[in-house]
């Protein structure tokens, strides 16, 4: 999970920088997608790092849906 978070954060930073430098919204949209992926991975990691992960499943699914 740490690799996925690191990869997606790096991807978001690079894509945002490229989008700003090129004055293009496409890379910025790609960066926002990476941010959503990071939020999803963090939500799942949070669920499974708790004592009773099944109790937190509904909240985790809701957080991912909001992202």
mmCIF file with all atom_site columns, C-alpha atoms in Angstrom:
data_model
loop_
_atom_site.group_PDB
_atom_site.id
_atom_site.type_symbol
_atom_site.label_atom_id
_atom_site.label_alt_id
_atom_site.label_comp_id
_atom_site.label_asym_id
_atom_site.label_entity_id
_atom_site.label_seq_id
_atom_site.pdbx_PDB_ins_code
_atom_site.Cartn_x
_atom_site.Cartn_y
_atom_site.Cartn_z
_atom_site.occupancy
_atom_site.B_iso_or_equiv
_atom_site.pdbx_formal_charge
_atom_site.auth_seq_id
_atom_site.auth_comp_id
_atom_site.auth_asym_id
_atom_site.auth_atom_id
_atom_site.pdbx_PDB_model_num
ATOM 1  C CA . UNK A 1 1  ? 0.000   0.000  0.000   1.00 0.00 ? 1  UNK A CA 1
ATOM 2  C CA . UNK A 1 2  ? 2.859   2.361  0.754   1.00 0.00 ? 2  UNK A CA 1
ATOM 3  C CA . UNK A 1 3  ? 4.128   1.934  -2.801  1.00 0.00 ? 3  UNK A CA 1
ATOM 4  C CA . UNK A 1 4  ? 0.695   2.769  -4.240  1.00 0.00 ? 4  UNK A CA 1
ATOM 5  C CA . UNK A 1 5  ? 0.412   5.891  -2.101  1.00 0.00 ? 5  UNK A CA 1
ATOM 6  C CA . UNK A 1 6  ? 3.941   7.057  -2.959  1.00 0.00 ? 6  UNK A CA 1
ATOM 7  C CA . UNK A 1 7  ? 3.448   6.368  -6.652  1.00 0.00 ? 7  UNK A CA 1
ATOM 8  C CA . UNK A 1 8  ? 0.135   8.194  -6.850  1.00 0.00 ? 8  UNK A CA 1
ATOM 9  C CA . UNK A 1 9  ? 1.321   11.211 -4.855  1.00 0.00 ? 9  UNK A CA 1
ATOM 10 C CA . UNK A 1 10 ? 4.364   11.504 -7.126  1.00 0.00 ? 10 UNK A CA 1
ATOM 11 C CA . UNK A 1 11 ? 2.123   11.106 -10.166 1.00 0.00 ? 11 UNK A CA 1
ATOM 12 C CA . UNK A 1 12 ? -0.210  13.839 -8.900  1.00 0.00 ? 12 UNK A CA 1
ATOM 13 C CA . UNK A 1 13 ? 2.629   16.290 -8.265  1.00 0.00 ? 13 UNK A CA 1
ATOM 14 C CA . UNK A 1 14 ? 4.211   15.704 -11.668 1.00 0.00 ? 14 UNK A CA 1
ATOM 15 C CA . UNK A 1 15 ? 0.899   15.878 -13.526 1.00 0.00 ? 15 UNK A CA 1
ATOM 16 C CA . UNK A 1 16 ? -0.160  19.052 -11.711 1.00 0.00 ? 16 UNK A CA 1
ATOM 17 C CA . UNK A 1 17 ? 3.171   20.691 -12.484 1.00 0.00 ? 17 UNK A CA 1
ATOM 18 C CA . UNK A 1 18 ? 2.948   19.663 -16.134 1.00 0.00 ? 18 UNK A CA 1
ATOM 19 C CA . UNK A 1 19 ? -0.627  20.929 -16.360 1.00 0.00 ? 19 UNK A CA 1
ATOM 20 C CA . UNK A 1 20 ? 0.227   24.297 -14.874 1.00 0.00 ? 20 UNK A CA 1
ATOM 21 C CA . UNK A 1 21 ? 3.320   24.730 -17.040 1.00 0.00 ? 21 UNK A CA 1
ATOM 22 C CA . UNK A 1 22 ? 1.405   23.753 -20.187 1.00 0.00 ? 22 UNK A CA 1
ATOM 23 C CA . UNK A 1 23 ? -1.760  25.638 -19.183 1.00 0.00 ? 23 UNK A CA 1
ATOM 24 C CA . UNK A 1 24 ? -3.676  22.426 -19.797 1.00 0.00 ? 24 UNK A CA 1
ATOM 25 C CA . UNK A 1 25 ? -6.505  20.959 -17.765 1.00 0.00 ? 25 UNK A CA 1
ATOM 26 C CA . UNK A 1 26 ? -5.975  17.369 -18.944 1.00 0.00 ? 26 UNK A CA 1
ATOM 27 C CA . UNK A 1 27 ? -2.907  16.661 -16.789 1.00 0.00 ? 27 UNK A CA 1
ATOM 28 C CA . UNK A 1 28 ? -4.563  18.399 -13.841 1.00 0.00 ? 28 UNK A CA 1
ATOM 29 C CA . UNK A 1 29 ? -7.583  16.105 -14.235 1.00 0.00 ? 29 UNK A CA 1
ATOM 30 C CA . UNK A 1 30 ? -5.205  13.157 -14.298 1.00 0.00 ? 30 UNK A CA 1
ATOM 31 C CA . UNK A 1 31 ? -3.628  14.466 -11.087 1.00 0.00 ? 31 UNK A CA 1
ATOM 32 C CA . UNK A 1 32 ? -7.035  14.704 -9.427  1.00 0.00 ? 32 UNK A CA 1
ATOM 33 C CA . UNK A 1 33 ? -7.647  11.073 -10.336 1.00 0.00 ? 33 UNK A CA 1
ATOM 34 C CA . UNK A 1 34 ? -4.402  10.170 -8.587  1.00 0.00 ? 34 UNK A CA 1
ATOM 35 C CA . UNK A 1 35 ? -5.544  12.066 -5.491  1.00 0.00 ? 35 UNK A CA 1
ATOM 36 C CA . UNK A 1 36 ? -8.789  10.068 -5.479  1.00 0.00 ? 36 UNK A CA 1
ATOM 37 C CA . UNK A 1 37 ? -6.788  6.845  -5.693  1.00 0.00 ? 37 UNK A CA 1
ATOM 38 C CA . UNK A 1 38 ? -4.650  7.925  -2.720  1.00 0.00 ? 38 UNK A CA 1
ATOM 39 C CA . UNK A 1 39 ? -7.761  8.715  -0.666  1.00 0.00 ? 39 UNK A CA 1
ATOM 40 C CA . UNK A 1 40 ? -9.194  5.296  -1.483  1.00 0.00 ? 40 UNK A CA 1
ATOM 41 C CA . UNK A 1 41 ? -6.010  3.456  -0.509  1.00 0.00 ? 41 UNK A CA 1
ATOM 42 C CA . UNK A 1 42 ? -5.771  5.430  2.738   1.00 0.00 ? 42 UNK A CA 1
ATOM 43 C CA . UNK A 1 43 ? -9.396  4.586  3.571   1.00 0.00 ? 43 UNK A CA 1
ATOM 44 C CA . UNK A 1 44 ? -8.816  0.884  2.945   1.00 0.00 ? 44 UNK A CA 1
ATOM 45 C CA . UNK A 1 45 ? -5.561  0.906  4.933   1.00 0.00 ? 45 UNK A CA 1
ATOM 46 C CA . UNK A 1 46 ? -7.371  2.600  7.798   1.00 0.00 ? 46 UNK A CA 1
ATOM 47 C CA . UNK A 1 47 ? -10.087 -0.031 7.762   1.00 0.00 ? 47 UNK A CA 1
ATOM 48 C CA . UNK A 1 48 ? -7.714  -2.964 7.910   1.00 0.00 ? 48 UNK A CA 1
ATOM 49 C CA . UNK A 1 49 ? -5.503  -1.412 10.593  1.00 0.00 ? 49 UNK A CA 1
ATOM 50 C CA . UNK A 1 50 ? -8.379  -1.464 13.080  1.00 0.00 ? 50 UNK A CA 1
ATOM 51 C CA . UNK A 1 51 ? -9.262  -4.248 15.468  1.00 0.00 ? 51 UNK A CA 1
ATOM 52 C CA . UNK A 1 52 ? -12.577 -5.114 13.795  1.00 0.00 ? 52 UNK A CA 1
ATOM 53 C CA . UNK A 1 53 ? -12.229 -4.276 10.072  1.00 0.00 ? 53 UNK A CA 1
ATOM 54 C CA . UNK A 1 54 ? -15.648 -5.657 9.162   1.00 0.00 ? 54 UNK A CA 1
ATOM 55 C CA . UNK A 1 55 ? -17.266 -3.121 11.478  1.00 0.00 ? 55 UNK A CA 1
ATOM 56 C CA . UNK A 1 56 ? -15.678 -0.313 9.454   1.00 0.00 ? 56 UNK A CA 1
ATOM 57 C CA . UNK A 1 57 ? -16.493 -1.693 6.009   1.00 0.00 ? 57 UNK A CA 1
ATOM 58 C CA . UNK A 1 58 ? -19.600 0.421  5.442   1.00 0.00 ? 58 UNK A CA 1
ATOM 59 C CA . UNK A 1 59 ? -17.824 3.641  6.446   1.00 0.00 ? 59 UNK A CA 1
ATOM 60 C CA . UNK A 1 60 ? -14.860 2.763  4.231   1.00 0.00 ? 60 UNK A CA 1
ATOM 61 C CA . UNK A 1 61 ? -17.053 2.086  1.207   1.00 0.00 ? 61 UNK A CA 1
ATOM 62 C CA . UNK A 1 62 ? -18.863 5.372  1.835   1.00 0.00 ? 62 UNK A CA 1
ATOM 63 C CA . UNK A 1 63 ? -15.545 7.282  2.043   1.00 0.00 ? 63 UNK A CA 1
ATOM 64 C CA . UNK A 1 64 ? -14.382 5.736  -1.222  1.00 0.00 ? 64 UNK A CA 1
ATOM 65 C CA . UNK A 1 65 ? -17.701 6.626  -2.851  1.00 0.00 ? 65 UNK A CA 1
ATOM 66 C CA . UNK A 1 66 ? -17.400 10.233 -1.704  1.00 0.00 ? 66 UNK A CA 1
ATOM 67 C CA . UNK A 1 67 ? -13.851 10.411 -3.057  1.00 0.00 ? 67 UNK A CA 1
#
